[in-house]
CSV table of C-alpha atoms and ligand atoms in Angstrom, one decimal:
chain,number,residue,atom,x,y,z
K,1,UNK,CA,0.0,0.0,0.0
K,2,UNK,CA,1.3,3.4,-0.9
K,3,UNK,CA,1.1,6.4,1.5
K,4,UNK,CA,-1.6,7.9,-0.8
K,5,UNK,CA,-3.8,4.8,-0.5
K,6,UNK,CA,-3.3,4.8,3.3
K,7,UNK,CA,-4.6,8.4,3.4
K,8,UNK,CA,-7.5,7.5,1.1
K,9,UNK,CA,-8.4,4.5,3.4
K,10,UNK,CA,-8.6,6.9,6.3
K,11,UNK,CA,-10.7,9.4,4.4
K,12,UNK,CA,-13.1,6.7,3.3
K,13,UNK,CA,-13.8,6.1,7.1
K,14,UNK,CA,-14.1,9.8,7.8
K,15,UNK,CA,-10.7,10.2,9.4
K,16,UNK,CA,-9.4,13.8,9.2
K,17,UNK,CA,-5.8,13.0,10.1
K,18,UNK,CA,-3.2,10.4,10.7
K,19,UNK,CA,-2.1,10.0,14.4
K,20,UNK,CA,1.1,8.6,15.9
K,21,UNK,CA,0.9,5.0,17.1
K,22,UNK,CA,3.0,3.4,19.8
K,23,UNK,CA,3.1,-0.3,19.0
K,24,UNK,CA,2.3,-2.7,16.1
K,25,UNK,CA,1.5,-6.4,16.0
K,26,UNK,CA,2.4,-7.4,12.5
K,27,UNK,CA,0.5,-9.9,10.3
K,28,UNK,CA,1.4,-13.6,10.1
K,29,UNK,CA,2.9,-13.9,6.7
K,30,UNK,CA,2.1,-17.5,6.2
K,31,UNK,CA,3.2,-20.0,3.6
K,32,UNK,CA,-0.3,-21.4,3.4
K,33,UNK,CA,-1.4,-18.3,1.5
K,34,UNK,CA,-0.2,-18.2,-2.1
K,35,UNK,CA,2.6,-15.7,-2.7
K,36,UNK,CA,2.5,-14.2,0.8
K,37,UNK,CA,6.0,-15.3,1.9
K,38,UNK,CA,7.5,-14.2,-1.4
K,39,UNK,CA,5.8,-10.9,-1.1
K,40,UNK,CA,7.0,-10.4,2.5
K,41,UNK,CA,10.6,-11.2,1.4
K,42,UNK,CA,10.4,-8.7,-1.5
K,43,UNK,CA,9.0,-6.1,0.9
K,44,UNK,CA,11.9,-6.6,3.3
K,45,UNK,CA,14.4,-6.5,0.4
K,46,UNK,CA,13.1,-3.1,-0.6
K,47,UNK,CA,14.9,-1.7,2.4
K,48,UNK,CA,11.8,-0.7,4.5
K,49,UNK,CA,12.2,-0.6,8.3
K,50,UNK,CA,9.7,-0.5,11.1
K,51,UNK,CA,9.5,2.8,13.0
K,52,UNK,CA,7.9,1.6,16.2
K,53,UNK,CA,8.1,-1.5,18.4
K,54,UNK,CA,6.6,-4.2,16.2
K,55,UNK,CA,6.0,-7.8,17.2
K,56,UNK,CA,4.8,-10.6,14.8
K,57,UNK,CA,1.7,-12.8,14.8
K,58,UNK,CA,1.4,-16.6,14.4
K,59,UNK,CA,2.8,-18.6,11.4
K,60,UNK,CA,1.9,-22.0,10.0
K,61,UNK,CA,5.0,-23.7,11.3
K,62,UNK,CA,7.0,-24.1,14.5
K,63,UNK,CA,10.1,-22.5,13.1
K,64,UNK,CA,12.5,-23.9,15.7
K,65,UNK,CA,11.2,-27.5,15.6
K,66,UNK,CA,9.1,-27.8,12.4
K,67,UNK,CA,9.2,-31.6,12.6
K,68,UNK,CA,7.1,-31.7,15.8
K,69,UNK,CA,4.0,-30.6,13.9
K,70,UNK,CA,4.8,-33.0,11.0
K,71,UNK,CA,4.6,-30.1,8.6
K,72,UNK,CA,5.5,-30.9,4.9
K,73,UNK,CA,9.2,-30.1,4.4
K,74,UNK,CA,8.5,-27.9,1.4
K,75,UNK,CA,6.1,-25.7,3.4
K,76,UNK,CA,8.5,-25.6,6.4
K,77,UNK,CA,11.3,-24.4,4.1
K,78,UNK,CA,9.1,-21.7,2.6
K,79,UNK,CA,7.9,-20.5,6.0
K,80,UNK,CA,11.5,-20.3,7.3
K,81,UNK,CA,12.2,-17.5,4.9
K,82,UNK,CA,10.0,-15.2,6.9
K,83,UNK,CA,12.2,-14.9,10.0
K,84,UNK,CA,15.2,-13.3,8.2
K,85,UNK,CA,12.9,-11.0,6.3
K,86,UNK,CA,11.2,-9.8,9.4
K,87,UNK,CA,14.6,-9.4,11.2
K,88,UNK,CA,15.8,-7.3,8.3
K,89,UNK,CA,12.8,-4.9,8.8
K,90,UNK,CA,13.3,-4.7,12.5
K,91,UNK,CA,10.2,-6.8,13.4
K,92,UNK,CA,10.6,-8.8,16.6
K,93,UNK,CA,10.2,-12.5,15.9
K,94,UNK,CA,7.6,-13.3,18.5
K,95,UNK,CA,5.2,-15.3,16.3
K,96,UNK,CA,2.3,-15.4,18.8
K,97,UNK,CA,-1.3,-14.4,19.2
K,98,UNK,CA,-0.7,-13.2,22.8
K,99,UNK,CA,2.1,-10.6,22.6
K,100,UNK,CA,0.7,-9.0,25.8
K,101,UNK,CA,2.1,-12.1,27.6
K,102,UNK,CA,5.6,-11.0,26.4
K,103,UNK,CA,5.3,-7.6,28.0
K,104,UNK,CA,4.1,-5.6,25.0
K,105,UNK,CA,1.6,-3.5,27.0
K,106,UNK,CA,1.1,0.0,25.6
K,107,UNK,CA,-0.3,2.7,27.9
K,108,UNK,CA,-4.0,3.1,28.6
K,109,UNK,CA,-5.6,5.3,25.9
K,110,UNK,CA,-2.6,5.0,23.5
K,111,UNK,CA,-3.1,4.5,19.7
K,112,UNK,CA,-1.8,1.2,18.3
K,113,UNK,CA,-2.2,-1.0,15.2
K,114,UNK,CA,-2.7,-4.8,15.7
K,115,UNK,CA,-3.6,-7.9,13.9
K,116,UNK,CA,-5.0,-11.1,15.5
K,117,UNK,CA,-8.6,-10.7,16.7
K,118,UNK,CA,-8.0,-12.2,20.2
K,119,UNK,CA,-5.1,-9.8,20.9
K,120,UNK,CA,-7.0,-6.8,19.4
K,121,UNK,CA,-10.0,-7.3,21.7
K,122,UNK,CA,-7.8,-7.8,24.8
K,123,UNK,CA,-5.7,-4.7,24.1
K,124,UNK,CA,-8.9,-2.6,23.6
K,125,UNK,CA,-11.0,-4.0,26.4
K,126,UNK,CA,-8.6,-5.2,29.2
K,127,UNK,CA,-5.7,-2.7,28.7
K,128,UNK,CA,-7.7,0.2,27.3
K,129,UNK,CA,-5.0,0.6,24.6
K,130,UNK,CA,-6.8,1.6,21.4
K,131,UNK,CA,-6.7,-0.3,18.1
K,132,UNK,CA,-8.9,-1.3,15.2
K,133,UNK,CA,-8.8,-4.6,13.4
K,134,UNK,CA,-5.6,-3.8,11.5
K,135,UNK,CA,-5.4,-6.5,8.8
K,136,UNK,CA,-2.8,-5.7,6.2
K,137,UNK,CA,-2.9,-2.0,7.0
K,138,UNK,CA,-0.6,-2.8,10.0
K,139,UNK,CA,2.2,-3.3,7.4
K,140,UNK,CA,2.0,0.4,6.6
K,141,UNK,CA,1.5,1.4,10.2
K,142,UNK,CA,4.6,-0.4,11.3
K,143,UNK,CA,6.8,1.4,8.8
K,144,UNK,CA,5.3,4.9,9.2
K,145,UNK,CA,4.3,4.8,12.9
K,146,UNK,CA,0.9,6.3,11.8
K,147,UNK,CA,-2.8,5.3,11.6
K,148,UNK,CA,-5.9,7.2,10.5
K,149,UNK,CA,-7.8,8.6,13.5
K,150,UNK,CA,-11.0,6.5,13.1
K,151,UNK,CA,-13.0,3.6,14.5
K,152,UNK,CA,-12.1,2.4,18.0
K,153,UNK,CA,-9.4,5.1,18.3
K,154,UNK,CA,-12.3,7.5,18.9
K,155,UNK,CA,-14.2,7.9,22.2
K,156,UNK,CA,-17.6,7.8,20.6
K,157,UNK,CA,-17.1,4.4,19.1
K,158,UNK,CA,-16.1,2.9,22.5
K,159,UNK,CA,-19.5,3.3,24.0
K,160,UNK,CA,-21.4,0.1,25.0
K,161,UNK,CA,-24.3,-0.9,22.8
K,162,UNK,CA,-25.8,-4.0,24.5
K,163,UNK,CA,-26.2,-4.9,28.2
K,164,UNK,CA,-25.8,-8.5,29.3
K,165,UNK,CA,-26.4,-9.7,32.9
K,166,UNK,CA,-24.7,-12.9,33.6
K,167,UNK,CA,-26.8,-15.2,35.8
K,168,UNK,CA,-25.0,-18.5,35.5
K,169,UNK,CA,-23.9,-20.7,38.4
K,170,UNK,CA,-20.9,-19.2,40.2
K,171,UNK,CA,-19.0,-22.5,40.2
K,172,UNK,CA,-19.0,-22.7,36.4
K,173,UNK,CA,-17.2,-19.4,36.3
K,174,UNK,CA,-14.0,-21.1,37.5
K,175,UNK,CA,-13.4,-22.8,34.2
K,176,UNK,CA,-11.7,-21.2,31.2
K,177,UNK,CA,-13.9,-23.1,28.7
K,178,UNK,CA,-17.0,-21.5,30.3
K,179,UNK,CA,-15.6,-18.0,29.5
K,180,UNK,CA,-15.2,-19.2,25.9
K,181,UNK,CA,-18.8,-20.4,25.8
K,182,UNK,CA,-20.0,-17.0,27.3
K,183,UNK,CA,-18.1,-15.1,24.7
K,184,UNK,CA,-19.5,-17.3,22.0
K,185,UNK,CA,-23.1,-16.8,23.1
K,186,UNK,CA,-22.7,-13.0,23.4
K,187,UNK,CA,-20.7,-12.6,20.2
K,188,UNK,CA,-23.4,-14.4,18.2
K,189,UNK,CA,-25.9,-11.8,19.5
K,190,UNK,CA,-24.0,-8.6,19.2
K,191,UNK,CA,-22.1,-9.2,15.9
K,192,UNK,CA,-19.7,-6.3,15.7
K,193,UNK,CA,-21.2,-4.1,18.5
K,194,UNK,CA,-19.8,-3.4,22.0
K,195,UNK,CA,-21.2,-5.6,24.7
K,196,UNK,CA,-21.3,-4.5,28.3
K,197,UNK,CA,-21.2,-7.6,30.5
K,198,UNK,CA,-22.3,-7.3,34.1
K,199,UNK,CA,-21.0,-10.1,36.3
K,200,UNK,CA,-21.0,-10.4,40.1
K,201,UNK,CA,-17.5,-11.8,40.3
K,202,UNK,CA,-14.9,-9.0,40.0
K,203,UNK,CA,-11.7,-11.0,40.7
K,204,UNK,CA,-11.3,-12.3,37.1
K,205,UNK,CA,-8.2,-14.2,35.9
K,206,UNK,CA,-6.3,-12.9,32.9
K,207,UNK,CA,-6.8,-16.2,31.0
K,208,UNK,CA,-10.6,-16.0,31.5
K,209,UNK,CA,-10.7,-12.5,29.9
K,210,UNK,CA,-8.5,-13.8,27.1
K,211,UNK,CA,-10.9,-16.8,26.5
K,212,UNK,CA,-13.9,-14.5,26.6
K,213,UNK,CA,-12.4,-12.0,24.2
K,214,UNK,CA,-11.2,-14.6,21.8
K,215,UNK,CA,-14.7,-16.0,21.3
K,216,UNK,CA,-16.5,-12.7,21.3
K,217,UNK,CA,-14.2,-11.8,18.4
K,218,UNK,CA,-14.8,-15.1,16.5
K,219,UNK,CA,-18.5,-15.9,17.1
K,220,UNK,CA,-19.2,-12.3,16.3
K,221,UNK,CA,-16.5,-9.8,15.2
K,222,UNK,CA,-16.4,-7.9,18.5
K,223,UNK,CA,-13.4,-5.6,18.9
K,224,UNK,CA,-14.2,-4.1,22.4
K,225,UNK,CA,-16.2,-5.2,25.4
K,226,UNK,CA,-16.7,-3.8,28.9
K,227,UNK,CA,-17.1,-5.5,32.2
K,228,UNK,CA,-18.2,-2.9,34.8
K,229,UNK,CA,-15.9,-2.9,37.8
K,230,UNK,CA,-13.2,-4.9,35.9
K,231,UNK,CA,-12.2,-3.3,32.6
K,232,UNK,CA,-10.7,0.2,32.7
K,233,UNK,CA,-13.2,2.2,30.7
K,234,UNK,CA,-16.2,0.8,32.8
K,235,UNK,CA,-15.8,1.6,36.4
K,236,UNK,CA,-19.6,1.4,36.4
K,237,UNK,CA,-22.3,0.3,33.9
K,238,UNK,CA,-23.2,3.9,33.4
K,239,UNK,CA,-19.7,4.8,32.4
K,240,UNK,CA,-19.6,1.9,30.0
K,241,UNK,CA,-22.6,3.4,28.2
K,242,UNK,CA,-21.2,6.9,28.4
K,243,UNK,CA,-23.9,7.9,30.8
K,244,UNK,CA,-26.7,6.5,28.7
K,245,UNK,CA,-28.5,3.6,30.3
K,246,UNK,CA,-29.9,1.1,27.8
K,247,UNK,CA,-33.5,0.2,28.2
K,248,UNK,CA,-33.1,-3.4,27.2
K,249,UNK,CA,-30.8,-6.1,28.5
K,250,UNK,CA,-30.2,-9.8,28.0
K,251,UNK,CA,-29.8,-12.3,30.8
K,252,UNK,CA,-27.3,-15.1,30.2
K,253,UNK,CA,-28.4,-18.3,31.9
K,254,UNK,CA,-26.9,-21.8,32.4
K,255,UNK,CA,-29.2,-22.9,29.5
K,256,UNK,CA,-27.6,-20.4,27.1
K,257,UNK,CA,-24.1,-21.7,28.1
K,258,UNK,CA,-25.2,-25.4,27.7
K,259,UNK,CA,-26.4,-24.6,24.2
K,260,UNK,CA,-23.0,-23.4,23.2
K,261,UNK,CA,-21.3,-26.6,24.5
K,262,UNK,CA,-23.8,-28.6,22.5
K,263,UNK,CA,-23.2,-26.5,19.4
K,264,UNK,CA,-19.4,-27.0,19.6
K,265,UNK,CA,-19.5,-30.7,20.6
K,266,UNK,CA,-20.4,-33.5,18.2
K,267,UNK,CA,-18.3,-36.2,19.8
K,268,UNK,CA,-20.1,-38.6,22.2
K,269,UNK,CA,-18.7,-39.3,25.7
K,270,UNK,CA,-16.6,-42.4,25.4
K,271,UNK,CA,-16.0,-42.0,21.7
K,272,UNK,CA,-12.4,-42.4,20.4
K,273,UNK,CA,-10.5,-39.1,19.9
K,274,UNK,CA,-7.2,-38.5,18.2
K,275,UNK,CA,-6.2,-34.9,18.9
K,276,UNK,CA,-6.2,-32.7,22.1
K,277,UNK,CA,-5.3,-29.1,21.8
K,278,UNK,CA,-4.5,-26.7,24.6
K,279,UNK,CA,-3.1,-23.2,24.3
K,280,UNK,CA,-5.7,-21.2,22.3
K,281,UNK,CA,-4.9,-18.3,22.6
K,282,UNK,CA,-1.2,-19.2,23.3
K,283,UNK,CA,-0.6,-20.3,26.9
K,284,UNK,CA,1.5,-18.6,29.5
K,285,UNK,CA,4.0,-20.3,31.8
K,286,UNK,CA,1.6,-20.9,34.6
K,287,UNK,CA,-0.8,-22.7,32.3
K,288,UNK,CA,2.0,-24.9,31.0
K,289,UNK,CA,3.1,-25.7,34.5
K,290,UNK,CA,-0.4,-26.9,35.3
K,291,UNK,CA,-0.4,-29.2,32.2
K,292,UNK,CA,3.1,-30.5,33.1
K,293,UNK,CA,2.0,-31.4,36.6
K,294,UNK,CA,-1.1,-33.1,35.4
K,295,UNK,CA,0.9,-35.2,32.9
K,296,UNK,CA,3.9,-36.0,35.1
K,297,UNK,CA,4.5,-39.7,35.1
K,298,UNK,CA,1.6,-40.5,32.7
K,299,UNK,CA,1.4,-41.4,29.1
K,300,UNK,CA,-0.8,-40.0,26.3
K,301,UNK,CA,-2.8,-42.8,24.7
K,302,UNK,CA,-1.6,-44.4,21.5
K,303,UNK,CA,-2.9,-42.7,18.4
K,304,UNK,CA,-3.6,-39.4,20.2
K,305,UNK,CA,-1.6,-36.2,19.4
K,306,UNK,CA,-1.6,-33.6,22.2
K,307,UNK,CA,-0.3,-30.1,21.5
K,308,UNK,CA,0.2,-27.3,24.0
K,309,UNK,CA,0.6,-24.2,22.0
K,310,UNK,CA,2.6,-21.2,23.2
K,311,UNK,CA,5.2,-18.6,22.1
K,312,UNK,CA,8.9,-19.4,21.8
K,313,UNK,CA,10.0,-17.3,24.7
K,314,UNK,CA,7.6,-19.1,27.0
K,315,UNK,CA,8.7,-22.5,25.7
K,316,UNK,CA,12.3,-21.5,26.5
K,317,UNK,CA,11.3,-20.6,30.1
K,318,UNK,CA,9.2,-23.8,30.3
K,319,UNK,CA,12.3,-25.8,29.2
K,320,UNK,CA,14.3,-24.0,31.9
K,321,UNK,CA,11.7,-24.8,34.5
K,322,UNK,CA,11.5,-28.5,33.5
K,323,UNK,CA,7.9,-28.4,32.3
K,324,UNK,CA,8.6,-29.2,28.7
K,325,UNK,CA,10.5,-32.3,29.7
K,326,UNK,CA,7.6,-33.6,31.8
K,327,UNK,CA,5.2,-32.9,29.0
K,328,UNK,CA,7.4,-34.6,26.3
K,329,UNK,CA,8.0,-37.6,28.5
K,330,UNK,CA,4.2,-38.1,28.6
K,331,UNK,CA,4.2,-38.0,24.8
K,332,UNK,CA,2.6,-34.5,24.4
K,333,UNK,CA,4.3,-31.6,22.5
K,334,UNK,CA,4.9,-28.0,23.4
K,335,UNK,CA,4.4,-26.3,20.0
K,336,UNK,CA,5.4,-22.7,19.3
K,337,UNK,CA,4.7,-20.0,16.6
K,338,UNK,CA,1.6,-21.8,15.4
K,339,UNK,CA,-1.6,-23.8,16.3
K,340,UNK,CA,-3.7,-26.4,14.6
K,341,UNK,CA,-5.9,-23.9,12.6
K,342,UNK,CA,-3.0,-21.8,11.5
K,343,UNK,CA,-0.9,-24.8,10.6
K,344,UNK,CA,-0.6,-27.0,7.5
K,345,UNK,CA,-3.5,-29.1,8.9
K,346,UNK,CA,-6.1,-27.1,7.0
K,347,UNK,CA,-7.7,-29.2,4.3
K,348,UNK,CA,-6.8,-26.8,1.5
K,349,UNK,CA,-3.1,-26.6,2.6
K,350,UNK,CA,-2.8,-30.4,2.9
K,351,UNK,CA,-3.9,-30.8,-0.7
K,352,UNK,CA,-1.6,-28.0,-1.9
K,353,UNK,CA,1.5,-29.5,-0.1
K,354,UNK,CA,0.9,-33.1,-1.0
K,355,UNK,CA,-0.8,-34.5,2.2
K,356,UNK,CA,-4.0,-36.5,1.5
K,357,UNK,CA,-5.9,-35.3,4.5
K,358,UNK,CA,-5.3,-33.3,7.8
K,359,UNK,CA,-5.3,-36.8,9.5
K,360,UNK,CA,-7.5,-35.6,12.4
K,361,UNK,CA,-10.9,-37.2,13.1
K,362,UNK,CA,-11.9,-35.9,16.5
K,363,UNK,CA,-10.4,-33.0,18.4
K,364,UNK,CA,-11.0,-32.2,22.1
K,365,UNK,CA,-10.2,-28.7,23.2
K,366,UNK,CA,-11.0,-26.1,25.9
K,367,UNK,CA,-11.1,-23.2,23.5
K,368,UNK,CA,-14.2,-22.0,21.8
K,369,UNK,CA,-12.2,-20.0,19.2
K,370,UNK,CA,-10.2,-23.1,18.2
K,371,UNK,CA,-13.3,-25.2,17.8
K,372,UNK,CA,-15.1,-22.5,15.9
K,373,UNK,CA,-12.5,-22.9,13.1
K,374,UNK,CA,-11.3,-26.5,13.2
K,375,UNK,CA,-14.7,-28.0,12.2
K,376,UNK,CA,-14.7,-26.1,8.9
K,377,UNK,CA,-10.9,-25.8,8.2
K,378,UNK,CA,-9.7,-29.2,9.3
K,379,UNK,CA,-13.0,-31.0,8.9
K,380,UNK,CA,-12.9,-33.0,12.1
K,381,UNK,CA,-15.4,-33.7,14.9
K,382,UNK,CA,-15.0,-31.5,18.0
K,383,UNK,CA,-15.7,-31.4,21.7
K,384,UNK,CA,-15.5,-28.4,24.1
K,385,UNK,CA,-14.7,-29.3,27.6
K,386,UNK,CA,-12.5,-28.2,30.6
K,387,UNK,CA,-8.8,-28.6,30.8
K,388,UNK,CA,-8.8,-31.6,33.2
K,389,UNK,CA,-11.2,-33.5,30.9
K,390,UNK,CA,-9.0,-32.5,27.9
K,391,UNK,CA,-6.0,-34.0,29.7
K,392,UNK,CA,-7.9,-37.1,30.8
K,393,UNK,CA,-9.2,-37.6,27.2
K,394,UNK,CA,-5.6,-37.4,25.9
K,395,UNK,CA,-4.6,-40.1,28.4
K,396,UNK,CA,-7.4,-42.5,27.7
K,397,UNK,CA,-7.9,-41.8,24.0
K,398,UNK,CA,-11.6,-41.3,24.5
K,399,UNK,CA,-13.8,-38.3,25.3
K,400,UNK,CA,-14.2,-38.2,29.0
O,501,F3S,FE1,-3.9,-18.2,18.7
O,501,F3S,FE2,-4.5,-20.1,17.0
O,501,F3S,FE3,-6.1,-19.6,18.9
O,501,F3S,S1,-3.6,-18.1,16.5
O,501,F3S,S2,-6.0,-17.4,19.2
O,501,F3S,S3,-4.0,-20.4,19.1
O,501,F3S,S4,-6.7,-20.1,16.8
């Protein structure tokens, strides 16, 4: 994109000027899209450099250990050209969907340009750092340090649009997968609007907010949510709606949540499964520690692949802490830079790179976002359940 087009893009959305941005999360330039790697390499060779701190989103391969995901050699080779190109441009090789876990936390109210819907919604909602869904425009933002003043960068677009009162059993709130189901339910209703979610519990874990945001952004295309008393632009419900109180509200009940589990599960209890995925969005060190302790001294069932997806820095720390060894001894894998839906396991990519099928029949997972995509892209059966049941299923080879 030329500077002229970038200005025209802003004008088309009513922006009257470009503003300085503080941070950029750069698009995954994946080998699974035709011509994307070559284009990225050419762009880097043209001599452009990023002007602001810029991290990079997920790829289709674990660049350090491509063999652990069984990626076709030709695709791994193609994908490996990205890292030197990014380095040349000054992009930091993070290759993750959770750059916030690596310390990239711009100040409240700052302007930024990010890709990756689960990161975008987290930055906007939980950190109060402003960004639109950047897409390929982040390429230009990274090298200019600018973005048109529009969309969620503006106060008026950050006002709540729908009120949800969460009335589900408090014990269910302790599970990450439930937050995914909650996001899925609300995201389906609001589409691209701004939900305000009233919930009695205020002591919410970072991972729950990540799970909630990731499914709001995929079941709908939500970019910002507020939780009164929790997220920074909503000390109260009134503040979330910019002093206007909506007349209507939705109650979210246990039945609504049950319906989402049903929607994302078409594997029967006791049925044979062959893939368990944890780490969507990419896990932090504490989450990896939990899995390592659960798997210690046990063995994943024959015929089951179990991936725990994270970023490469966290894997290094997990190696140092001895967690990776425990996980690998059990027969599971700590995978970095990618995840099943971003990998070569997509049906279309398999065909293009000479694999007959993705070779996955039934995937168990605790992430609503992952399951929203794998059914279509990988074409397998799916089950949404909690982390302990995911691990138990991996150990027994059947859905628990
Ligand atoms: Fe990240 Fe893949 Fe999930 S990119 S958010 S682990 S679908």
